[in-house]
Short mmCIF file of C-alpha atoms and ligand atoms in Angstrom, two decimals:
data_model
loop_
_atom_site.label_atom_id
_atom_site.label_comp_id
_atom_site.label_asym_id
_atom_site.label_seq_id
_atom_site.Cartn_x
_atom_site.Cartn_y
_atom_site.Cartn_z
CA UNK A 1255 -212.65 74.83 -106.25
CA UNK A 1256 -211.43 71.34 -105.28
CA UNK A 1257 -209.86 70.80 -102.20
CA UNK A 1258 -205.94 71.15 -102.76
CA UNK A 1259 -203.81 67.55 -102.17
CA UNK A 1260 -201.76 67.06 -99.15
CA UNK A 1261 -199.17 64.57 -97.91
CA UNK A 1262 -200.54 61.48 -96.31
CA UNK A 1263 -197.99 61.55 -93.98
CA UNK A 1264 -195.13 63.27 -92.60
CA UNK A 1265 -192.58 60.11 -93.87
CA UNK A 1266 -194.30 60.25 -97.48
CA UNK A 1267 -193.32 63.85 -97.68
CA UNK A 1268 -189.65 63.32 -96.42
CA UNK A 1269 -189.53 60.46 -98.51
CA UNK A 1270 -190.39 62.53 -101.77
CA UNK A 1271 -188.17 64.89 -100.79
CA UNK A 1272 -185.53 62.21 -100.57
CA UNK A 1273 -186.76 60.94 -103.86
CA UNK A 1274 -186.48 64.27 -105.26
CA UNK A 1275 -182.70 65.45 -104.43
CA UNK A 1276 -181.21 61.68 -104.85
CA UNK A 1277 -181.54 61.36 -108.51
CA UNK A 1278 -179.22 61.35 -111.59
CA UNK A 1279 -177.49 64.69 -109.93
CA UNK A 1280 -176.04 62.14 -107.07
CA UNK A 1281 -174.93 59.10 -109.50
CA UNK A 1282 -174.69 60.40 -112.89
CA UNK A 1283 -173.50 64.21 -112.32
CA UNK A 1284 -171.59 64.03 -109.17
CA UNK A 1285 -168.89 61.52 -110.22
CA UNK A 1286 -167.98 63.27 -113.13
CA UNK A 1287 -167.80 66.53 -111.59
CA UNK A 1288 -165.47 65.01 -109.19
CA UNK A 1289 -163.18 63.71 -111.51
CA UNK A 1290 -163.27 66.92 -113.56
CA UNK A 1291 -162.76 68.90 -110.51
CA UNK A 1292 -159.86 67.84 -108.89
CA UNK A 1293 -161.21 64.53 -106.73
CA UNK A 1294 -161.85 64.71 -102.74
CA UNK A 1295 -160.75 68.14 -103.16
CA UNK A 1296 -163.85 68.58 -104.91
CA UNK A 1297 -166.15 66.86 -102.16
CA UNK A 1298 -165.01 68.76 -99.93
CA UNK A 1299 -166.09 72.10 -101.19
CA UNK A 1300 -169.05 70.18 -102.46
CA UNK A 1301 -169.91 69.26 -98.63
CA UNK A 1302 -169.29 72.89 -97.11
CA UNK A 1303 -171.77 74.26 -99.89
CA UNK A 1304 -174.27 71.72 -98.68
CA UNK A 1305 -173.84 73.36 -94.80
CA UNK A 1306 -173.28 76.42 -95.72
CA UNK A 1307 -176.08 77.37 -98.55
CA UNK A 1308 -177.91 74.42 -99.24
CA UNK A 1309 -179.15 73.78 -96.15
CA UNK A 1310 -180.44 77.18 -94.83
CA UNK A 1311 -181.66 77.70 -99.02
CA UNK A 1312 -183.53 74.68 -98.34
CA UNK A 1313 -184.99 75.05 -95.18
CA UNK A 1314 -185.93 78.96 -97.21
CA UNK A 1315 -187.93 77.28 -99.83
CA UNK A 1316 -189.77 75.00 -97.07
CA UNK A 1317 -190.39 78.06 -95.74
CA UNK A 1318 -192.11 79.69 -99.00
CA UNK A 1319 -193.94 76.66 -99.74
CA UNK A 1320 -196.17 75.99 -96.74
CA UNK A 1321 -197.03 79.52 -95.88
CA UNK A 1322 -198.63 79.33 -98.82
CA UNK A 1323 -199.68 76.37 -99.51
CA UNK A 1324 -200.14 76.64 -103.32
CA UNK A 1325 -197.71 76.61 -106.53
CA UNK A 1326 -194.49 78.03 -106.48
CA UNK A 1327 -195.88 81.24 -108.64
CA UNK A 1328 -198.69 82.07 -106.76
CA UNK A 1329 -197.16 81.82 -103.44
CA UNK A 1330 -195.99 85.23 -103.58
CA UNK A 1331 -199.28 86.58 -104.07
CA UNK A 1332 -200.45 84.59 -100.81
CA UNK A 1333 -197.62 85.99 -98.96
CA UNK A 1334 -198.82 89.38 -100.09
CA UNK A 1335 -195.92 90.07 -102.31
CA UNK A 1336 -197.09 89.16 -105.83
CA UNK A 1337 -194.12 91.77 -107.16
CA UNK A 1338 -191.78 88.62 -106.61
CA UNK A 1339 -193.66 85.90 -108.07
CA UNK A 1340 -191.23 86.41 -111.17
CA UNK A 1341 -188.50 84.06 -108.62
CA UNK A 1342 -191.24 81.22 -108.53
CA UNK A 1343 -191.54 81.66 -112.12
CA UNK A 1344 -187.74 81.68 -112.71
CA UNK A 1345 -187.52 78.35 -110.74
CA UNK A 1346 -190.46 76.66 -113.09
CA UNK A 1347 -188.91 77.45 -116.37
CA UNK A 1348 -185.31 76.07 -114.63
CA UNK A 1349 -187.45 72.73 -113.84
CA UNK A 1350 -188.65 72.95 -117.75
CA UNK A 1351 -185.15 73.39 -119.14
CA UNK A 1352 -183.59 70.88 -116.87
CA UNK A 1353 -186.22 68.05 -117.40
CA UNK A 1354 -185.66 68.24 -120.78
CA UNK A 1355 -181.90 66.60 -120.95
CA UNK A 1356 -182.41 65.12 -117.79
CA UNK A 1357 -184.99 62.64 -119.48
CA UNK A 1358 -182.38 62.26 -122.14
CA UNK A 1359 -180.13 60.81 -119.83
CA UNK A 1360 -182.78 58.83 -118.03
CA UNK A 1361 -183.42 57.48 -121.27
CA UNK A 1362 -180.02 56.50 -121.38
CA UNK A 1363 -180.20 54.68 -118.24
CA UNK A 1364 -183.10 52.68 -119.71
CA UNK A 1365 -180.93 51.47 -122.40
CA UNK A 1366 -178.02 50.42 -120.23
CA UNK A 1367 -180.08 47.98 -118.03
CA UNK A 1368 -180.70 46.45 -121.26
CA UNK A 1369 -176.78 46.53 -122.75
CA UNK A 1370 -175.40 45.32 -119.87
CA UNK A 1371 -177.78 42.85 -118.80
CA UNK A 1372 -177.24 41.39 -122.25
CA UNK A 1373 -173.47 42.31 -122.72
CA UNK A 1374 -173.88 44.53 -125.69
CA UNK A 1375 -172.28 47.50 -123.81
CA UNK A 1376 -169.08 45.56 -122.75
CA UNK A 1377 -167.15 44.69 -126.27
CA UNK A 1378 -166.48 48.37 -126.62
CA UNK A 1379 -167.91 50.49 -124.06
CA UNK A 1380 -166.69 53.82 -125.10
CA UNK A 1381 -167.81 53.35 -128.84
CA UNK A 1382 -171.22 51.74 -127.75
CA UNK A 1383 -171.84 54.83 -125.59
CA UNK A 1384 -171.00 57.32 -128.39
CA UNK A 1385 -173.34 55.08 -130.88
CA UNK A 1386 -176.28 55.09 -128.30
CA UNK A 1387 -175.99 58.32 -126.53
CA UNK A 1388 -177.70 60.51 -129.02
CA UNK A 1389 -179.55 59.54 -132.60
CA UNK A 1390 -183.18 58.19 -133.32
CA UNK A 1391 -182.69 55.61 -130.10
CA UNK A 1392 -181.69 58.08 -127.64
CA UNK A 1393 -185.39 60.43 -128.68
CA UNK A 1394 -187.20 57.18 -128.12
CA UNK A 1395 -185.78 55.96 -125.10
CA UNK A 1396 -186.43 59.94 -123.99
CA UNK A 1397 -189.87 59.62 -125.39
CA UNK A 1398 -190.44 56.55 -122.57
CA UNK A 1399 -188.67 58.10 -119.63
CA UNK A 1400 -190.81 61.33 -120.09
CA UNK A 1401 -193.96 58.97 -120.23
CA UNK A 1402 -192.94 56.97 -117.04
CA UNK A 1403 -192.71 60.29 -115.07
CA UNK A 1404 -196.12 61.79 -116.94
CA UNK A 1405 -197.85 58.70 -115.61
CA UNK A 1406 -196.87 58.93 -112.07
CA UNK A 1407 -197.04 62.65 -111.62
CA UNK A 1408 -200.75 61.98 -113.32
CA UNK A 1409 -201.67 60.04 -110.06
CA UNK A 1410 -201.36 63.03 -107.93
CA UNK A 1411 -199.69 63.95 -104.66
CA UNK A 1412 -200.57 61.14 -102.22
CA UNK A 1413 -201.28 57.69 -104.56
CA UNK A 1414 -198.34 58.97 -107.31
CA UNK A 1415 -195.28 60.37 -106.09
CA UNK A 1416 -195.95 59.55 -102.41
CA UNK A 1417 -196.55 56.24 -103.05
CA UNK A 1418 -193.79 55.50 -105.79
CA UNK A 1419 -191.24 57.26 -103.55
CA UNK A 1420 -192.18 55.30 -100.59
CA UNK A 1421 -191.10 52.36 -102.80
CA UNK A 1422 -188.23 54.46 -104.76
CA UNK A 1423 -186.02 55.88 -101.90
CA UNK A 1424 -185.30 52.55 -99.58
CA UNK A 1425 -184.72 50.09 -102.67
CA UNK A 1426 -182.05 53.12 -103.95
CA UNK A 1427 -179.95 52.94 -100.37
CA UNK A 1428 -180.29 49.32 -100.08
CA UNK A 1429 -178.96 48.64 -103.70
CA UNK A 1430 -176.32 51.43 -103.46
CA UNK A 1431 -174.87 49.83 -100.09
CA UNK A 1432 -174.76 46.26 -101.83
CA UNK A 1433 -172.93 47.93 -104.40
CA UNK A 1434 -170.55 49.96 -102.78
CA UNK A 1435 -169.72 46.64 -100.85
CA UNK A 1436 -169.28 44.51 -103.68
CA UNK A 1437 -167.01 47.61 -105.18
CA UNK A 1438 -164.51 47.14 -102.12
CA UNK A 1439 -163.53 43.34 -103.45
CA UNK A 1440 -162.83 44.16 -106.62
CA UNK A 1441 -159.08 44.38 -108.20
CA UNK A 1442 -157.90 48.18 -108.59
CA UNK A 1443 -160.47 49.90 -106.38
CA UNK A 1444 -158.56 51.06 -104.13
CA UNK A 1445 -157.09 54.09 -106.91
CA UNK A 1446 -160.62 55.31 -106.50
CA UNK A 1447 -161.35 55.30 -102.97
CA UNK A 1448 -157.69 57.54 -102.49
CA UNK A 1449 -158.82 59.44 -105.13
CA UNK A 1450 -162.12 60.28 -103.59
CA UNK A 1451 -161.30 60.42 -99.98
CA UNK A 1452 -157.87 62.20 -100.01
CA UNK A 1453 -158.30 65.70 -100.95
CA UNK A 1454 -154.90 68.06 -101.89
CA UNK A 1455 -156.29 70.96 -100.45
CA UNK A 1456 -153.67 73.01 -102.58
CA UNK A 1457 -155.95 72.17 -105.62
CA UNK A 1458 -158.85 73.86 -104.28
CA UNK A 1459 -156.62 76.95 -103.40
CA UNK A 1460 -155.09 76.94 -106.87
CA UNK A 1461 -158.49 76.15 -108.86
CA UNK A 1462 -160.81 78.21 -106.71
CA UNK A 1463 -162.65 79.84 -109.51
CA UNK A 1464 -163.42 77.20 -110.66
CA UNK A 1465 -163.92 74.29 -108.02
CA UNK A 1466 -166.22 76.50 -105.62
CA UNK A 1467 -168.87 77.30 -108.38
CA UNK A 1468 -168.92 74.01 -109.72
CA UNK A 1469 -169.25 72.40 -106.12
CA UNK A 1470 -171.72 75.14 -105.07
CA UNK A 1471 -173.71 74.37 -108.08
CA UNK A 1472 -173.70 70.52 -108.03
CA UNK A 1473 -174.72 71.14 -104.36
CA UNK A 1474 -177.63 72.88 -104.89
CA UNK A 1475 -178.36 70.88 -107.79
CA UNK A 1476 -178.72 67.86 -106.06
CA UNK A 1477 -180.58 69.27 -103.15
CA UNK A 1478 -182.79 70.08 -105.17
CA UNK A 1479 -183.53 73.87 -104.54
CA UNK A 1480 -183.71 76.70 -107.02
CA UNK A 1481 -186.07 74.85 -109.31
CA UNK A 1482 -189.28 75.93 -107.17
CA UNK A 1483 -189.37 71.94 -106.45
CA UNK A 1484 -188.72 72.22 -102.99
CA UNK A 1485 -191.58 75.29 -102.74
CA UNK A 1486 -194.01 73.07 -104.46
CA UNK A 1487 -193.56 69.94 -102.30
CA UNK A 1488 -193.46 71.83 -99.00
CA UNK A 1489 -196.60 73.55 -100.30
CA UNK A 1490 -198.54 70.25 -99.81
CA UNK A 1491 -197.37 70.20 -96.24
CA UNK A 1492 -199.68 71.04 -93.29
CA UNK A 1493 -198.66 72.97 -90.20
CA UNK A 1494 -197.49 70.71 -88.10
CA UNK A 1495 -194.39 69.76 -89.78
CA UNK A 1496 -190.89 70.61 -88.25
CA UNK A 1497 -189.41 72.16 -91.80
CA UNK A 1498 -186.05 72.29 -89.76
CA UNK A 1499 -186.14 68.96 -88.45
CA UNK A 1500 -187.35 67.45 -91.84
CA UNK A 1501 -185.01 69.48 -93.78
CA UNK A 1502 -181.67 68.37 -92.27
CA UNK A 1503 -182.56 64.79 -92.59
CA UNK A 1504 -183.51 65.25 -95.88
CA UNK A 1505 -179.88 67.20 -96.73
CA UNK A 1506 -178.35 64.59 -94.69
CA UNK A 1507 -179.56 61.25 -96.62
CA UNK A 1508 -178.84 63.08 -100.02
CA UNK A 1509 -175.10 63.88 -99.08
CA UNK A 1510 -174.98 60.11 -97.83
CA UNK A 1511 -176.06 58.74 -101.00
CA UNK A 1512 -174.50 61.14 -103.22
CA UNK A 1513 -170.87 59.75 -101.17
CA UNK A 1514 -172.22 56.58 -101.22
CA UNK A 1515 -172.84 57.11 -104.89
CA UNK A 1516 -169.10 58.26 -105.35
CA UNK A 1517 -167.91 55.27 -103.21
CA UNK A 1518 -169.35 52.69 -105.85
CA UNK A 1519 -168.79 54.79 -109.07
CA UNK A 1520 -165.33 56.25 -109.07
CA UNK A 1521 -163.88 53.19 -107.61
CA UNK A 1522 -165.42 51.32 -110.53
CA UNK A 1523 -163.58 53.96 -112.86
CA UNK A 1524 -160.19 52.73 -111.92
CA UNK A 1525 -161.52 49.27 -112.12
CA UNK A 1526 -162.09 49.54 -115.59
CA UNK A 1527 -158.85 51.64 -115.91
CA UNK A 1528 -160.71 55.13 -116.57
CA UNK A 1529 -158.46 57.62 -114.85
CA UNK A 1530 -159.68 61.24 -114.17
CA UNK A 1531 -157.25 64.10 -115.64
CA UNK A 1532 -155.68 61.32 -118.32
CA UNK A 1533 -156.21 60.05 -121.60
CA UNK A 1534 -158.27 57.31 -120.63
CA UNK A 1535 -160.95 59.72 -119.21
CA UNK A 1536 -163.92 60.37 -122.07
CA UNK A 1537 -163.06 63.32 -123.49
CA UNK A 1538 -164.52 66.35 -123.76
CA UNK A 1539 -166.63 66.31 -120.59
CA UNK A 1540 -167.98 63.26 -118.33
CA UNK A 1541 -171.74 63.15 -119.49
CA UNK A 1542 -170.33 59.05 -120.69
CA UNK A 1543 -168.49 58.73 -117.80
CA UNK A 1544 -170.66 56.44 -115.48
CA UNK A 1545 -171.73 55.08 -118.73
CA UNK A 1546 -168.64 54.12 -120.16
CA UNK A 1547 -166.68 53.26 -117.26
CA UNK A 1548 -169.43 50.96 -115.42
CA UNK A 1549 -169.30 48.36 -118.38
CA UNK A 1550 -165.54 48.78 -119.06
CA UNK A 1551 -165.24 47.30 -115.11
CA UNK A 1552 -167.62 44.79 -115.50
CA UNK A 1553 -166.81 43.14 -118.83
CA UNK A 1554 -164.05 41.95 -116.84
CA UNK A 1555 -165.70 39.89 -114.37
CA UNK A 1556 -166.45 36.06 -114.31
CA UNK A 1557 -169.49 34.61 -116.04
CA UNK A 1558 -173.17 36.40 -115.84
CA UNK A 1559 -171.57 38.41 -112.74
CA UNK A 1560 -171.51 41.63 -114.38
CA UNK A 1561 -174.32 41.34 -116.33
CA UNK A 1562 -176.15 41.10 -113.37
CA UNK A 1563 -174.12 43.98 -111.18
CA UNK A 1564 -175.03 45.97 -114.22
CA UNK A 1565 -178.71 45.54 -114.63
CA UNK A 1566 -178.95 46.16 -110.61
CA UNK A 1567 -176.72 49.62 -111.03
CA UNK A 1568 -178.33 50.97 -113.83
CA UNK A 1569 -182.01 49.87 -112.59
CA UNK A 1570 -180.80 51.61 -109.15
CA UNK A 1571 -180.16 54.88 -111.14
CA UNK A 1572 -183.71 54.66 -113.04
CA UNK A 1573 -185.35 54.85 -110.18
CA UNK A 1574 -183.26 57.47 -108.49
CA UNK A 1575 -183.96 59.13 -111.72
CA UNK A 1576 -187.53 58.88 -111.77
CA UNK A 1577 -187.84 60.13 -108.49
CA UNK A 1578 -186.24 63.29 -109.09
CA UNK A 1579 -187.98 63.64 -112.77
CA UNK A 1580 -191.29 63.87 -110.79
CA UNK A 1581 -190.10 66.35 -109.06
CA UNK A 1582 -189.39 68.46 -111.68
CA UNK A 1583 -192.65 67.95 -113.74
CA UNK A 1584 -194.72 68.60 -110.77
CA UNK A 1585 -192.95 71.89 -110.24
CA UNK A 1586 -194.70 72.93 -113.52
CA UNK A 1587 -197.99 70.80 -113.25
CA UNK A 1588 -198.85 71.96 -109.80
CA UNK A 1589 -198.63 75.85 -111.70
CA UNK A 1590 -201.42 74.84 -113.97
CA UNK A 1591 -203.76 72.80 -111.82
CA UNK A 1592 -204.04 75.23 -109.44
CA UNK A 1593 -203.93 78.26 -111.33
CA UNK A 1594 -206.32 77.31 -113.92
CA UNK A 1595 -208.32 74.39 -112.33
CA UNK A 1596 -206.72 71.98 -115.49
CA UNK A 1597 -207.53 68.59 -114.80
CA UNK A 1598 -203.81 66.85 -113.74
CA UNK A 1599 -203.24 64.15 -116.09
CA UNK A 1600 -204.08 66.22 -119.34
CA UNK A 1601 -201.82 68.65 -118.01
CA UNK A 1602 -199.05 66.15 -117.13
CA UNK A 1603 -199.31 64.63 -120.40
CA UNK A 1604 -199.30 68.18 -122.08
CA UNK A 1605 -196.44 69.62 -120.52
CA UNK A 1606 -194.28 66.74 -120.86
CA UNK A 1607 -194.62 66.19 -124.48
CA UNK A 1608 -193.93 70.16 -124.52
CA UNK A 1609 -190.77 69.04 -122.29
CA UNK A 1610 -190.08 66.09 -124.27
CA UNK A 1611 -189.78 68.30 -127.77
CA UNK A 1612 -187.69 70.56 -125.99
CA UNK A 1613 -185.14 67.86 -125.12
CA UNK A 1614 -184.81 66.73 -128.47
CA UNK A 1615 -181.62 68.33 -129.55
CA UNK A 1616 -179.76 66.85 -126.32
CA UNK A 1617 -180.75 63.64 -127.72
CA UNK A 1618 -179.38 64.51 -130.98
CA UNK A 1619 -176.01 65.86 -129.72
CA UNK A 1620 -173.94 65.39 -126.53
CA UNK A 1621 -172.66 69.07 -127.14
CA UNK A 1622 -176.51 70.17 -126.70
CA UNK A 1623 -176.77 67.76 -123.77
CA UNK A 1624 -173.58 69.65 -122.10
CA UNK A 1625 -175.23 73.33 -123.15
CA UNK A 1626 -178.68 72.46 -121.66
CA UNK A 1627 -177.16 71.43 -118.41
CA UNK A 1628 -174.33 74.33 -118.10
CA UNK A 1629 -177.27 76.88 -118.64
CA UNK A 1630 -179.55 75.15 -115.65
CA UNK A 1631 -176.55 74.57 -113.37
CA UNK A 1632 -174.41 77.49 -113.84
CA UNK A 1633 -177.08 80.27 -114.56
CA UNK A 1634 -180.58 79.57 -113.56
CA UNK A 1635 -179.98 77.70 -110.64
CA UNK A 1636 -177.53 80.12 -108.58
CA UNK A 1637 -179.51 82.96 -109.88
CA UNK A 1638 -183.01 81.44 -108.68
CA UNK A 1639 -181.00 80.80 -105.18
CA UNK A 1640 -180.18 83.85 -104.90
CA UNK A 1641 -183.03 85.56 -105.47
CA UNK A 1642 -184.69 83.14 -102.61
CA UNK A 1643 -182.30 83.68 -100.04
CA UNK A 1644 -182.69 87.62 -100.56
CA UNK A 1645 -186.46 87.32 -100.48
CA UNK A 1646 -186.70 84.82 -96.68
CA UNK A 1647 -184.14 86.71 -95.59
CA UNK A 1648 -184.69 90.23 -96.50
CA UNK A 1649 -188.01 90.20 -97.36
CA UNK A 1650 -189.79 87.80 -94.93
CA UNK A 1651 -187.75 88.34 -92.51
CA UNK A 1652 -189.66 87.81 -88.89
CA UNK A 1653 -192.34 86.37 -90.87
CA UNK A 1654 -189.90 83.65 -92.04
CA UNK A 1655 -188.59 83.00 -88.26
CA UNK A 1656 -192.47 82.58 -87.23
CA UNK A 1657 -193.10 80.11 -90.32
CA UNK A 1658 -190.42 78.07 -89.42
CA UNK A 1659 -190.80 77.96 -85.35
CA UNK A 1660 -194.20 76.42 -86.27
CA UNK A 1661 -194.53 72.63 -85.18
CA UNK A 1662 -190.74 72.49 -83.72
CA UNK A 1663 -192.27 72.61 -80.26
CA UNK A 1664 -189.68 75.42 -79.28
CA UNK A 1665 -185.88 75.72 -80.69
CA UNK A 1666 -184.63 78.44 -78.97
CA UNK A 1667 -182.78 81.16 -81.14
CA UNK A 1668 -181.80 78.67 -83.81
CA UNK A 1669 -184.36 80.39 -86.12
CA UNK A 1670 -182.79 83.27 -85.57
CA UNK A 1671 -179.56 82.24 -86.10
CA UNK A 1672 -181.19 80.45 -89.65
CA UNK A 1673 -182.62 83.83 -90.58
CA UNK A 1674 -179.21 85.99 -89.83
CA UNK A 1675 -177.04 83.48 -92.07
CA UNK A 1676 -179.75 83.86 -94.95
CA UNK A 1677 -179.17 87.29 -94.81
CA UNK A 1678 -175.15 87.26 -94.41
CA UNK A 1679 -172.97 84.24 -95.21
CA UNK A 1680 -175.72 82.63 -97.02
CA UNK A 1681 -176.29 85.87 -98.74
CA UNK A 1682 -172.86 86.43 -99.52
CA UNK A 1683 -172.09 83.14 -100.69
CA UNK A 1684 -174.31 82.81 -103.55
CA UNK A 1685 -173.45 86.01 -104.73
CA UNK A 1686 -169.78 84.86 -105.10
CA UNK A 1687 -170.66 82.04 -106.79
CA UNK A 1688 -173.05 84.05 -108.88
CA UNK A 1689 -170.11 86.33 -109.88
CA UNK A 1690 -167.55 83.58 -110.57
CA UNK A 1691 -170.43 81.96 -112.70
CA UNK A 1692 -170.90 84.76 -114.72
CA UNK A 1693 -167.17 85.42 -114.86
CA UNK A 1694 -166.99 82.48 -116.34
CA UNK A 1695 -170.11 82.33 -118.86
CA UNK A 1696 -169.12 85.61 -120.23
CA UNK A 1697 -165.43 86.46 -119.34
CA UNK A 1698 -163.41 83.31 -119.60
CA UNK A 1699 -163.02 82.29 -123.31
CA UNK A 1700 -163.26 78.76 -123.76
CA UNK A 1701 -163.70 78.24 -120.22
CA UNK A 1702 -166.45 74.95 -120.63
CA UNK A 1703 -169.32 77.13 -118.91
CA UNK A 1704 -169.94 78.80 -122.66
CA UNK A 1705 -173.10 80.94 -123.79
CA UNK A 1706 -173.58 79.17 -126.73
CA UNK A 1707 -173.32 75.65 -127.29
CA UNK A 1708 -169.73 74.08 -128.15
CA UNK A 1709 -168.24 71.73 -131.16
CA UNK A 1710 -171.49 69.90 -131.40
CA UNK A 1711 -170.87 66.27 -131.25
N1 LIG B 555 -181.90 66.71 -107.33
C1 LIG B 555 -181.87 65.85 -108.58
C2 LIG B 555 -180.46 65.05 -108.64
O1 LIG B 555 -179.63 64.93 -108.00
C3 LIG B 555 -182.25 66.79 -109.69
C4 LIG B 555 -183.28 67.83 -109.56
C5 LIG B 555 -182.83 69.61 -109.23
C6 LIG B 555 -184.89 67.66 -108.93
C7 LIG B 555 -183.70 70.17 -109.06
C8 LIG B 555 -185.47 68.79 -109.42
C9 LIG B 555 -185.18 69.88 -108.60
O2 LIG B 555 -180.63 64.22 -109.55
#
């Protein structure tokens, strides 16, 4: 059997994992979730969820991946517990599913680089988004985005994913910082900072049933856990990496970029006169929020400034989206390459094509896109995380502690604290989230998380 690939460097792994975490989740999904769920209150619950559930779960996936050194499905046999392989499979299906609509949004991003660059999106942003979000053009750009993803994955771990993310991640941070600084100078931005940064704790308590699962789902989605992606990435690691330190670096960087993106997008919403909770906010879910708000805000800027900022913004988003979409595809490709010794490039192309087809409904209607996203983030994801936590906490137990100690050079009892956190607080937290989601999904009519697609727009 051919030798399995590995990351060339530790920094390469960290950047690839940050690249996976930082994506449309931070820049497209986070702002409208924040806007729909009470602003700063959502941010607080999100950060708590990252700390309490996200980071421990991320480490749990790392432990599975590195100990097994094989794809997420085979990993469980490698750890002598083949009866648990369905966890890895659930994650891989989640990746497959998620990439299908993620790529449609990626296609929009490509469109908006062009549409802000030429100014085409500026005259009537809302209508423009409505026209281009669904239809044959959207299908074509979805195909283009998938193709870019396929090409990078086809080049493999070191020459494809590692190389690409090494360039991409620093660019994302530099560009976003630049945009955030620029946003401060715009008139009307203040309302956005206020909305984003001044929590109304009463609102959290009053809407706990929806804010908590939404914020936790967002936190987990943003960290790329639950879809076997982090298991897969960690499987290309050597034994001498410090998983705890790497995990913290990744999670902190991701939250930092999330907040940074919020500091760009939410003030820009206000600059463009789009105020969450009022008529001005795009109706029927916020999938269009960023795409409508940005051009609205940019249209008023003098001269070509709006065009330039638009291209920089959507260019940044495209890079972030690609560095995530490659991880989703890799989780699926890795299984076929490891297990059936299929050649990487054709496998990436074949799988990418099937995922493209699965994404066509989302490219034809916003209702379907919303539905795919809802199922991914409220059904697949928390469930998969629940199982991972259960597995690592209660099935692997001491073995997980041994694994996470490797390469740390001694961190006292921290690994044991982590294990007991997984077994108790984290497990309980995620059980509550799953229960709230199921309640919303099946018992609450018109809740927004519907089991069948909503009115297809
Ligand atoms: N974390 C990515 C984002 O925020 C999405 C993602 C989820 C990627 C799960 C891989 C796995 O956009």
